[in-house]
XYZ file of C-alpha atoms in Angstrom:
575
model
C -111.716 2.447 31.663
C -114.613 4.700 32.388
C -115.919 5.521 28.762
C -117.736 9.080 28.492
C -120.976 8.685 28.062
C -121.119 12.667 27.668
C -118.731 14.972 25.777
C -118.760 18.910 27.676
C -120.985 20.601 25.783
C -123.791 17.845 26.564
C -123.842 18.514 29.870
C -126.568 21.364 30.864
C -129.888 21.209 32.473
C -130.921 18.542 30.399
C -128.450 16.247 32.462
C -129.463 17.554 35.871
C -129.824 14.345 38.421
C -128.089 11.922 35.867
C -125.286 9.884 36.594
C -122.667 10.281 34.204
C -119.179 9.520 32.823
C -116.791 12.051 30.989
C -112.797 11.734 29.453
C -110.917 14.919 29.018
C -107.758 17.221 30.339
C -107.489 18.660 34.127
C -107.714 22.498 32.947
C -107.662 24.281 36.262
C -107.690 23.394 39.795
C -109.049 25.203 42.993
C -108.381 23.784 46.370
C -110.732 25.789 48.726
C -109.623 24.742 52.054
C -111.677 21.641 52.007
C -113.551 21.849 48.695
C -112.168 20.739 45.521
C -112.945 21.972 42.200
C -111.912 20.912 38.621
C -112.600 22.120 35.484
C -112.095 19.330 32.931
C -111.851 20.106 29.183
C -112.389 18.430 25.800
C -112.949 19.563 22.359
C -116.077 20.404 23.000
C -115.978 22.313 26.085
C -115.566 22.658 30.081
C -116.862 21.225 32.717
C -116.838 21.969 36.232
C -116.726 18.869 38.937
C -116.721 18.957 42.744
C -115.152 16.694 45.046
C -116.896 16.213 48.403
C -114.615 15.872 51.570
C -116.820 13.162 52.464
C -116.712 11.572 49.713
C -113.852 8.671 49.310
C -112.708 9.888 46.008
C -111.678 13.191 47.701
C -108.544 11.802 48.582
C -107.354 10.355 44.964
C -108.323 13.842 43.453
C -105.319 15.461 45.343
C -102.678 13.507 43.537
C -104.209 15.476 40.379
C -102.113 18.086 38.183
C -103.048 20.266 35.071
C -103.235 18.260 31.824
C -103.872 15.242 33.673
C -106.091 13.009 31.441
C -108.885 11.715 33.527
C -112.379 9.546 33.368
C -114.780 11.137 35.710
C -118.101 9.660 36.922
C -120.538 11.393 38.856
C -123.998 12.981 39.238
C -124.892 16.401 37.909
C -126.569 18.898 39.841
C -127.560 23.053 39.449
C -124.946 25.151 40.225
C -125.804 27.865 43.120
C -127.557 30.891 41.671
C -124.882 33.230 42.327
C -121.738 31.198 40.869
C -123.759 30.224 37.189
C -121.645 30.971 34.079
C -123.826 31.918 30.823
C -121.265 31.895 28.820
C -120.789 28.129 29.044
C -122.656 25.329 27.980
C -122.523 24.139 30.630
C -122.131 27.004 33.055
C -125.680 26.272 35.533
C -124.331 23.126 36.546
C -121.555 20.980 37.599
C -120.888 17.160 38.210
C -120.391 15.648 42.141
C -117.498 13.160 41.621
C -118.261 9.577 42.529
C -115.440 8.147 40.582
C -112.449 8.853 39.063
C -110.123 7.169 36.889
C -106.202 9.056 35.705
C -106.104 7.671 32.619
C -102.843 9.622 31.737
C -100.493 11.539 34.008
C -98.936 14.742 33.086
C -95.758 16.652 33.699
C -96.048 20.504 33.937
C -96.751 21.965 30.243
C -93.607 24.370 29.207
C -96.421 26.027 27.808
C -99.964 27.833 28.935
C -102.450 25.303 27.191
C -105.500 27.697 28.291
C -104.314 30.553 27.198
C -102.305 31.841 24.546
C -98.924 33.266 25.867
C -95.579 32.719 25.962
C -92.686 32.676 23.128
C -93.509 31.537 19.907
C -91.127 28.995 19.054
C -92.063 27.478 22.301
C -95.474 27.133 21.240
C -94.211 25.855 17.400
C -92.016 23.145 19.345
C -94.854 22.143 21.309
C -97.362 22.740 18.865
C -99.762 19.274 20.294
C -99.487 21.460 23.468
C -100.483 24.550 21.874
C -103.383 23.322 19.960
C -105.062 22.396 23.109
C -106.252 26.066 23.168
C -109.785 26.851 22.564
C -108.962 29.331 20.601
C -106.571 27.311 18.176
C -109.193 24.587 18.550
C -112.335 26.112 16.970
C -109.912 27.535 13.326
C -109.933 23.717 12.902
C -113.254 23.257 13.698
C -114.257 25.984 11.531
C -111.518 25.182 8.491
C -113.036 21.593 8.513
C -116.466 23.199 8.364
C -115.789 24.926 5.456
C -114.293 22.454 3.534
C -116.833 20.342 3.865
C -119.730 23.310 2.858
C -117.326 23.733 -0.215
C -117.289 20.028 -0.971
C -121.476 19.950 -0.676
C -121.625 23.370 -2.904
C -119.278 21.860 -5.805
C -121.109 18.313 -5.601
C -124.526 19.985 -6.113
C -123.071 21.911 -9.306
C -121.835 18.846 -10.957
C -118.070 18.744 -10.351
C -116.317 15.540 -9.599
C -113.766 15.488 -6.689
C -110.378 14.069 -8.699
C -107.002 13.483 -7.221
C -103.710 14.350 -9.265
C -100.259 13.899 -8.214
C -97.938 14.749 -5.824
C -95.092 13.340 -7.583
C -93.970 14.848 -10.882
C -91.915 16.466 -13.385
C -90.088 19.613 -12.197
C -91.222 22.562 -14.720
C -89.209 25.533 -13.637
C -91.943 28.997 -14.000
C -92.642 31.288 -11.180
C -91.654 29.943 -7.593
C -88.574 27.273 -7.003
C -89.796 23.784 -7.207
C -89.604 21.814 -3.864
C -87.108 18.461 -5.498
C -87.748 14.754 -4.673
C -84.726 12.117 -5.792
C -85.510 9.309 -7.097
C -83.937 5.805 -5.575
C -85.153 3.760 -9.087
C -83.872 6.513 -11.541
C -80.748 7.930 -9.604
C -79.659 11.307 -11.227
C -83.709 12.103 -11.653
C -86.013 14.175 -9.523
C -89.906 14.585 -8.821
C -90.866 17.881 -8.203
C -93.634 18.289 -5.990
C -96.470 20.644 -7.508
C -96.802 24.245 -6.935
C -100.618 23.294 -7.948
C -102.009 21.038 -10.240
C -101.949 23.513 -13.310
C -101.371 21.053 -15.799
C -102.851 18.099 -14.394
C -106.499 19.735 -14.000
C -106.355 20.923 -17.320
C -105.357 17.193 -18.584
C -108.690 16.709 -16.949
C -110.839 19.143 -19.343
C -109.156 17.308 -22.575
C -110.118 13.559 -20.800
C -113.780 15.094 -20.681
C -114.188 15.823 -17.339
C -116.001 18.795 -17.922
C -116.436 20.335 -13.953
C -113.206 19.301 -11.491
C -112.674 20.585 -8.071
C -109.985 19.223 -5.339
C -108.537 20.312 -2.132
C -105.074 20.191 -2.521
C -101.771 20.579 -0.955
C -99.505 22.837 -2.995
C -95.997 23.033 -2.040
C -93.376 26.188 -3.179
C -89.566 26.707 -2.177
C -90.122 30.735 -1.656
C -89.111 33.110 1.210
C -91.864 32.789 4.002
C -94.220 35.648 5.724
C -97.270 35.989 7.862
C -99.149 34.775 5.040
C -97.035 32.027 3.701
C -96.230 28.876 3.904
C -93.809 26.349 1.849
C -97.100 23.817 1.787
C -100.394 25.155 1.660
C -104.122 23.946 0.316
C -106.132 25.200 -1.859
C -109.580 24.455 -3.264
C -108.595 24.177 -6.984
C -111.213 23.956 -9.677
C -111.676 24.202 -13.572
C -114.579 24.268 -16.266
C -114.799 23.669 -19.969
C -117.127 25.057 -22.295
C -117.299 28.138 -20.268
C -116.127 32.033 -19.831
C -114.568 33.999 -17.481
C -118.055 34.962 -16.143
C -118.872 31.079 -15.873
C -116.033 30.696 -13.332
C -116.402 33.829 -11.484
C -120.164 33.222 -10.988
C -119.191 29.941 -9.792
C -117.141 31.055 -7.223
C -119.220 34.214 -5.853
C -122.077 31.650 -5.090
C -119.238 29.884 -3.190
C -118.087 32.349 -0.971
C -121.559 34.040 -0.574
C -122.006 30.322 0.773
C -119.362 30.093 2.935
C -120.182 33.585 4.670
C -123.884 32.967 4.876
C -123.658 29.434 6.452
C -120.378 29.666 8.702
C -120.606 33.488 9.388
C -124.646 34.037 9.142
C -123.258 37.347 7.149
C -124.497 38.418 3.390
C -121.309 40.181 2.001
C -123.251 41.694 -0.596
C -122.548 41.877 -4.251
C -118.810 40.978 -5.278
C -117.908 44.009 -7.958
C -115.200 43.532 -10.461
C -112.416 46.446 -11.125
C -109.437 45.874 -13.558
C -106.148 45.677 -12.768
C -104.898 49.194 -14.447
C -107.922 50.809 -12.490
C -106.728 49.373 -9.124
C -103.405 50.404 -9.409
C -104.101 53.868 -10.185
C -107.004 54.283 -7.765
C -104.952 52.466 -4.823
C -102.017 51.565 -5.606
C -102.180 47.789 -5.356
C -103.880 45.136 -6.865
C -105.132 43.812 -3.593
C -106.674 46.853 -2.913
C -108.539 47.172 0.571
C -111.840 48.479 -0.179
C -113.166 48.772 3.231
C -111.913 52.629 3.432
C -111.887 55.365 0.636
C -108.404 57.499 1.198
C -107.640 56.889 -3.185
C -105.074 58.163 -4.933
C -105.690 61.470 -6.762
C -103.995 62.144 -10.173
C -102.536 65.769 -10.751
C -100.138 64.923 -14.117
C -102.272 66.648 -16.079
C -102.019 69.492 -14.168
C -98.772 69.685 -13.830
C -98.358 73.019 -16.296
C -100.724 75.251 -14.135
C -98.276 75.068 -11.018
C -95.075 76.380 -10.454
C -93.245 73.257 -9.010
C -89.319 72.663 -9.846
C -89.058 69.799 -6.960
C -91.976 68.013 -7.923
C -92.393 68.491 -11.699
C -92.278 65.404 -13.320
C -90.970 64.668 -16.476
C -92.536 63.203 -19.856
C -92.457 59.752 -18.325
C -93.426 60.654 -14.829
C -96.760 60.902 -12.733
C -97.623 63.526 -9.748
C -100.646 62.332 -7.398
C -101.414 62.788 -4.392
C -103.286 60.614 -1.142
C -105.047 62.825 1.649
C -104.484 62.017 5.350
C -107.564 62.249 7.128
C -108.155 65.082 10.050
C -107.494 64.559 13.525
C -104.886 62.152 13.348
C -102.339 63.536 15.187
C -99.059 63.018 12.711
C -95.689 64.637 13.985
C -93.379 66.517 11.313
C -90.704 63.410 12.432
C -93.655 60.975 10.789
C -93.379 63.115 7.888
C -90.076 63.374 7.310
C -89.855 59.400 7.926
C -92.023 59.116 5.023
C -90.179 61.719 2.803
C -86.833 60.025 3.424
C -88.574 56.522 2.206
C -89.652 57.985 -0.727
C -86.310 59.036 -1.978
C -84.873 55.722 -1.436
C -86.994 54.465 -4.047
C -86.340 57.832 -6.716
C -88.833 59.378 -5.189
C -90.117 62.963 -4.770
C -92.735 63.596 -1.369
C -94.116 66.495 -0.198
C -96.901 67.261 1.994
C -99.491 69.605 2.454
C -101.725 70.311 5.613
C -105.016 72.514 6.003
C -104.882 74.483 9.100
C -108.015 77.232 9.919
C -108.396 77.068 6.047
C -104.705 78.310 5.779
C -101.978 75.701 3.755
C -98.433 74.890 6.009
C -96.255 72.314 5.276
C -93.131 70.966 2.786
C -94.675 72.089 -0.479
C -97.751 74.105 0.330
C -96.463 77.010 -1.533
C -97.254 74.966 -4.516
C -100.558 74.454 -4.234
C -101.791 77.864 -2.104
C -103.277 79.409 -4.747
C -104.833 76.445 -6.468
C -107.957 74.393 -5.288
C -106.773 70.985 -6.649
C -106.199 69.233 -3.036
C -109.589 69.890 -1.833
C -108.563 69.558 1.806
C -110.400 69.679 4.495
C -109.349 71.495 7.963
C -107.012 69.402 9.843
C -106.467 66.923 6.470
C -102.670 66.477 4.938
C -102.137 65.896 1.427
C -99.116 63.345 0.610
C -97.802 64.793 -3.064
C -95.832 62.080 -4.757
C -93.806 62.659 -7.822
C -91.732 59.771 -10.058
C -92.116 56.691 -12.206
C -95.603 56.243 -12.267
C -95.878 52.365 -11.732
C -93.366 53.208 -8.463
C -95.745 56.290 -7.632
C -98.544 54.199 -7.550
C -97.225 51.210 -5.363
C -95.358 53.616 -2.752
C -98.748 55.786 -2.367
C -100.445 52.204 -2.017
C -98.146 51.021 0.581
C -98.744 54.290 2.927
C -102.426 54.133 2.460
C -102.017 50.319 3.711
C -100.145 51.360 6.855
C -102.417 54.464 7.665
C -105.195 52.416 7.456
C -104.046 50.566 10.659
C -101.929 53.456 12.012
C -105.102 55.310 12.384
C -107.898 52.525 12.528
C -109.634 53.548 9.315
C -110.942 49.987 8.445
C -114.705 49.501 10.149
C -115.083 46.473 12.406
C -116.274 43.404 10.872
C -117.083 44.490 7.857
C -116.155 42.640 4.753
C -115.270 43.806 1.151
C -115.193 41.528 -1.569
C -113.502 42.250 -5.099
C -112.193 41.271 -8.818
C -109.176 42.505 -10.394
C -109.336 41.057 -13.702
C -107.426 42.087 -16.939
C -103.890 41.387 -15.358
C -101.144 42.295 -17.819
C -99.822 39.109 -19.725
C -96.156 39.571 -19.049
C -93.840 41.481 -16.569
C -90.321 42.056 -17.085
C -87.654 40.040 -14.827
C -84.836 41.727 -14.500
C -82.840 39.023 -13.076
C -83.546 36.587 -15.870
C -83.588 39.634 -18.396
C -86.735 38.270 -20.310
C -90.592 38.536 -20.120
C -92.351 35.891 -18.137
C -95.768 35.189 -17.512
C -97.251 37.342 -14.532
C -100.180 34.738 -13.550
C -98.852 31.285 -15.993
C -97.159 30.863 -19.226
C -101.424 28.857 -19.420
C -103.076 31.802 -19.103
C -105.239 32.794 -22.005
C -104.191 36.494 -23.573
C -106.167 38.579 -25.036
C -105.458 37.878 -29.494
C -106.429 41.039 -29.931
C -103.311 42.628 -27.806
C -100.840 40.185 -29.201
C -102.000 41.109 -32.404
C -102.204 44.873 -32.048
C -98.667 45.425 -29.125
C -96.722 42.464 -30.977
C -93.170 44.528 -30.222
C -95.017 45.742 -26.205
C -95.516 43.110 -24.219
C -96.127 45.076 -21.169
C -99.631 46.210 -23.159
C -101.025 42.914 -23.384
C -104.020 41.955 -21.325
C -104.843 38.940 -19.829
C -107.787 36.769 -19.368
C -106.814 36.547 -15.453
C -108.418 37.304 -12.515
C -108.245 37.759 -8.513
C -110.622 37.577 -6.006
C -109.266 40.337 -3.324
C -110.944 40.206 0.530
C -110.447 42.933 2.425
C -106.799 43.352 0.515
C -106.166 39.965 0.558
C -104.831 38.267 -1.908
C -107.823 35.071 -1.722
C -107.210 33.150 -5.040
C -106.099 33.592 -8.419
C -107.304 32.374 -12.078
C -107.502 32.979 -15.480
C -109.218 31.487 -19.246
C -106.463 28.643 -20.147
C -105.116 28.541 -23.566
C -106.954 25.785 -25.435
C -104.985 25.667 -28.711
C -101.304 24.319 -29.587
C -100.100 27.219 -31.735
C -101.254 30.134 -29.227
C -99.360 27.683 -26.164
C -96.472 27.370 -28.499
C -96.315 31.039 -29.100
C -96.764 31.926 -25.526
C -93.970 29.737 -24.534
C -91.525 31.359 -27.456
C -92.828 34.815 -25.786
C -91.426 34.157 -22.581
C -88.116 33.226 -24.084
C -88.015 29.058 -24.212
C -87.065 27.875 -27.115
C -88.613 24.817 -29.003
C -86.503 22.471 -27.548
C -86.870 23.932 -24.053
C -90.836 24.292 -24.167
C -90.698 20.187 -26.138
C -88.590 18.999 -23.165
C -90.571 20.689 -20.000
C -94.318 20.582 -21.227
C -94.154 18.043 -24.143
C -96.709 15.646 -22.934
C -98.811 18.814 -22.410
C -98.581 20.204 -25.691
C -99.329 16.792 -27.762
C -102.352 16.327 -25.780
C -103.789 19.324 -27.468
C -103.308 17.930 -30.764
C -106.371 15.475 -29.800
C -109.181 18.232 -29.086
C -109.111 20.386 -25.970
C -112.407 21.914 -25.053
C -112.428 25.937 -24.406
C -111.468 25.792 -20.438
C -110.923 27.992 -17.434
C -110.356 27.485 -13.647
C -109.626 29.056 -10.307
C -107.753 28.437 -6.742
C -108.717 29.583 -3.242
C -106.761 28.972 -0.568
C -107.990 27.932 2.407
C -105.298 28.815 4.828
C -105.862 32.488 4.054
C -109.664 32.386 3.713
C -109.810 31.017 7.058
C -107.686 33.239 8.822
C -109.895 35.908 7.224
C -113.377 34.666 7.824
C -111.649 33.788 11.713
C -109.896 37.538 11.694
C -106.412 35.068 12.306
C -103.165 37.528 12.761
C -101.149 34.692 11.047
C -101.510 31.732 8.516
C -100.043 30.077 11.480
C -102.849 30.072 13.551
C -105.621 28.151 10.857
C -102.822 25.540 10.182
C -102.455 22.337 12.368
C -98.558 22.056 12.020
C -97.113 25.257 10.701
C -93.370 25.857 9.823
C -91.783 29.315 11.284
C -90.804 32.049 8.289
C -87.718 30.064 7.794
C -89.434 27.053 6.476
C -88.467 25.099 10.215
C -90.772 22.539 11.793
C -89.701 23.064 15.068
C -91.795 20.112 16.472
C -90.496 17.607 14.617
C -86.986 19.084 13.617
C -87.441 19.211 10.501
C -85.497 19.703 7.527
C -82.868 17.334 9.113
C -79.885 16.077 8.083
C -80.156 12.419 5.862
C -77.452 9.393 6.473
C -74.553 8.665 4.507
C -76.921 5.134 3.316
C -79.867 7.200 1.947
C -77.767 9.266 0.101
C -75.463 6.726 -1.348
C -78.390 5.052 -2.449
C -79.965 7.757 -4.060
C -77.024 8.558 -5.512
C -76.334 11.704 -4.112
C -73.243 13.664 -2.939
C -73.701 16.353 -1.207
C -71.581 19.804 -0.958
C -72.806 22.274 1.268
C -71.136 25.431 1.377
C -68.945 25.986 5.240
């Protein structure tokens, strides 16, 4: 064959005159009555090439289709002045075709491979197709590039790239557990990890004192946009360190990452807790990028004279202003009323007009100054549970924010939410579990002071938030038996239960476990950030749809009667 001697992006006016030989895709063709022109594509780039009438190979090149793969040979030469492209690499010149070679022929794509269009599943089934676009192209180029800036950060900071397993025992906290039989023990199952929790933290008691790993983590949830049943994340943990240890660790990471892959400084990271968040925005991912917070008015409920909002002793009243000129229609309004009251909710809303008050419940506040509105501004007034105030309020200052293209372009906002609450109430399960891990380190002084209130104690866990994402999660591990035991009895398993799912776990701190703490990014949503992505779909090479489906490669499928009879399996599936 005709090996490249060039990849696209090489040839440019450094190559003018040369004779050489590039490998890559038929992208477009143009037939100009005489004249034939090809752009041919790799990884790397296009390249335009000519084929001369006079030329012998002029003949071959019209038995060419899109996505043929072809070896091309031929001298490069300057474009004319007037048909130059400066956005390509190689856009001032183009190659005169002595040879060519079809190295592979193609039948016509059921896809666009140049541009992104078309049905979705389509492009899942034919995802090899669909990653032939640029576009798709460079999120790998850049998600490799990152990992390997985050593997030469780490290594320069002392931590030791370790593998742990894929294959182990199945303990039941937080997210379903993807199952693996086992053909040697029939009647037992692996469990594949949800992340290496346990495993890194092993690693601190062996004496590995800085690990790191990029690792696939695999959960049996309900998919979104931003999830996936298998995922990676960079997954690290200390000893002999605190919170601040960790957290400093990681800011230099992503200041890293930004700087080098971005050429952007995102500033300094700041650090808000999670009780502030939630009462400020109403989430605790808050998006920082845009102010509209939520204002408090409970204590101010006895100065007005309000029957449909008052709350009661265990209810809040706040309020989130709309900004001016945005154009909301009393349907809009209503919409968001009627939304309210399916969760218990009271809404009303206020609007400034020529320094005059109109609206649901402006008779409330006419006579007050505790809205502070602006001409043309609506005030949202929210009454209810507070925890439910606070997370509806959040939700509509989410949406507005892209209803009404509040966020500024390309900016970035970096943030901690640390001091997560311990435990949170399941009412499924009707018991306390662990909001972050049953590993997590609480703060004694809670347990000690709320020991009959769980939902007061703090915990030594933290998020890092990017522009209200969700980027990673981590916390101060427990270091000592007795607090893990009591944790675990906390959360409702009993000796027996807590000896039989983390036994191994809890005898290894009997044999000296250093103070510890750790943290996990993942990289399928830091990606699609840093790359502005719409989906996780687009940063991963081989994504499943929001039912968990491979639709390449058909997968889950059905297993033969032979592999299950030798796993020992029978199955009964509902009809």
């Amino acid at each position: 064959m005709l090996k490249r001697t060039h990849k696209m992006n090489e040839i440019n006016d450094s190559t003018v005159e040369k004779t050489v030989i590039i490998n890559g895709w038929v992208d477009r063709i143009r037939n100009l009555g005489g004249i034939m022109f090809m752009w041919i594509r790799d990884r790397y780039g296009l390249v335009q090439v000519i084929f001369d009438p006079n030329e012998s190979v002029y003949e071959q090149s019209k038995c060419i289709s899109a996505e043929y793969v072809v070896a091309i040979k031929g001298t490069v030469r300057k474009r004319p002045q007037d048909a130059r492209n400066p956005k390509l690499a190689s856009g001032n010149v183009e190659i005169l075709v002595k040879e060519l070679e079809v190295l592979s022929e193609a039948k016509t794509p059921p896809i666009y491979t140049n541009r992104q269009e078309g049905n979705e599943e389509a492009r899942l089934k034919y995802r090899y197709l669909d990653l032939r676009h640029p576009s798709l192209q460079q999120n790998l180029i850049f998600r490799h590039e990152l990992t390997q800036q985050t593997r030469k950060y780490l290594s320069s900071l002392d931590f030791l790239e370790i593998e742990t397993p894929y294959l182990t025992k199945s303990t039941p906290e937080g997210a379903r557990d993807f199952l693996v039989p086992s053909r040697l023990k029939k009647g037992n199952f692996y469990a594949l990890p949800q992340s290496p929790q346990i495993f890194k933290q092993l690693l601190m008691i062996s004496g590995f004192d800085r690990y790191y790993q990029i690792v696939r983590c695999f959960r049996d949830e309900n998919l979104r946009a931003d999830r996936q049943p298998e995922f990676t994340q960079i997954d690290l943990e200390m000893s002999f360190v605190e919170q601040a240890d960790v957290q400093n660790v990681i800011n230099g990471l992503i200041k890293e990452l930004y700087e080098n892959l971005m050429n952007l400084d995102v500033g300094e990271i700041q650090s808000m807790s999670y009780s502030e968040a939630m009462e400020r925005y109403g989430s605790d991912k808050p998006d920082t990028r845009f102010s509209m917070e939520l204002h408090d008015l409970t204590q101010k409920v006895s100065e007005l004279d309000m029957k449909f909002l008052s709350p009661s002793e265990n209810e809040a009243l706040k309020f989130v202003v709309v900004p001016a000129g945005n154009g909301f229609s009393r349907k809009t309004l209503d919409s968001y009323v009627e939304s309210a009251k399916l969760e218990n909710l009271r809404l009303g809303w206020v609007k400034m007009s020529n320094g005059d008050f109109s609206g649901g419940v402006s008779k409330i506040f006419k006579n007050t100054n505790m809205l502070k509105l602006k001409d043309g501004e609506i005030a949202l007034v929210c009454a209810g549970k507070s925890s439910k105030v606070n997370e509806f309020l959040g939700k509509i200052r989410t949406n507005l924010s892209k209803e009404l293209d509040l966020i500024p372009k390309n900016s970035v906002k970096i943030l901690w939410i640390v001091d997560f609450p311990m435990f949170e109430w399941n009412d499924d399960e009707n018991r306390y579990q662990a909001q972050h891990h049953p590993f997590t380190m609480p703060y004694v002084e809670d347990l000690e002071k709320y020991p009959n209130n769980l939902d007061r104690i703090r915990a030594h866990a933290y998020d890092l938030v990017i522009n209200g994402w969700e980027l990673g999660s981590g916390s101060v591990r427990i270091h000592r038996k007795s607090l893990q035991e009591k944790v675990f009895k906390l959360i409702g398993l009993s000796e027996t239960e807590a000896r039989e799912r983390f036994g191994f776990f809890l005898e290894a701190f009997e044999y000296g476990a250093p103070p510890h703490a750790g943290f996990a990014i993942g990289i399928d949503r830091l990606v699609a950030i840093m790359r502005g992505a719409q989906s996780l779909r687009d940063v991963i090479a081989f994504p499943k749809t929001t039912s968990g489906t491979d639709l390449m490669a058909n997968a889950p499928s059905k297993i033969s009667e032979e592999q299950l009879k030798e796993l020992g399996i029978r199955l009964e599936v509902d009809k």
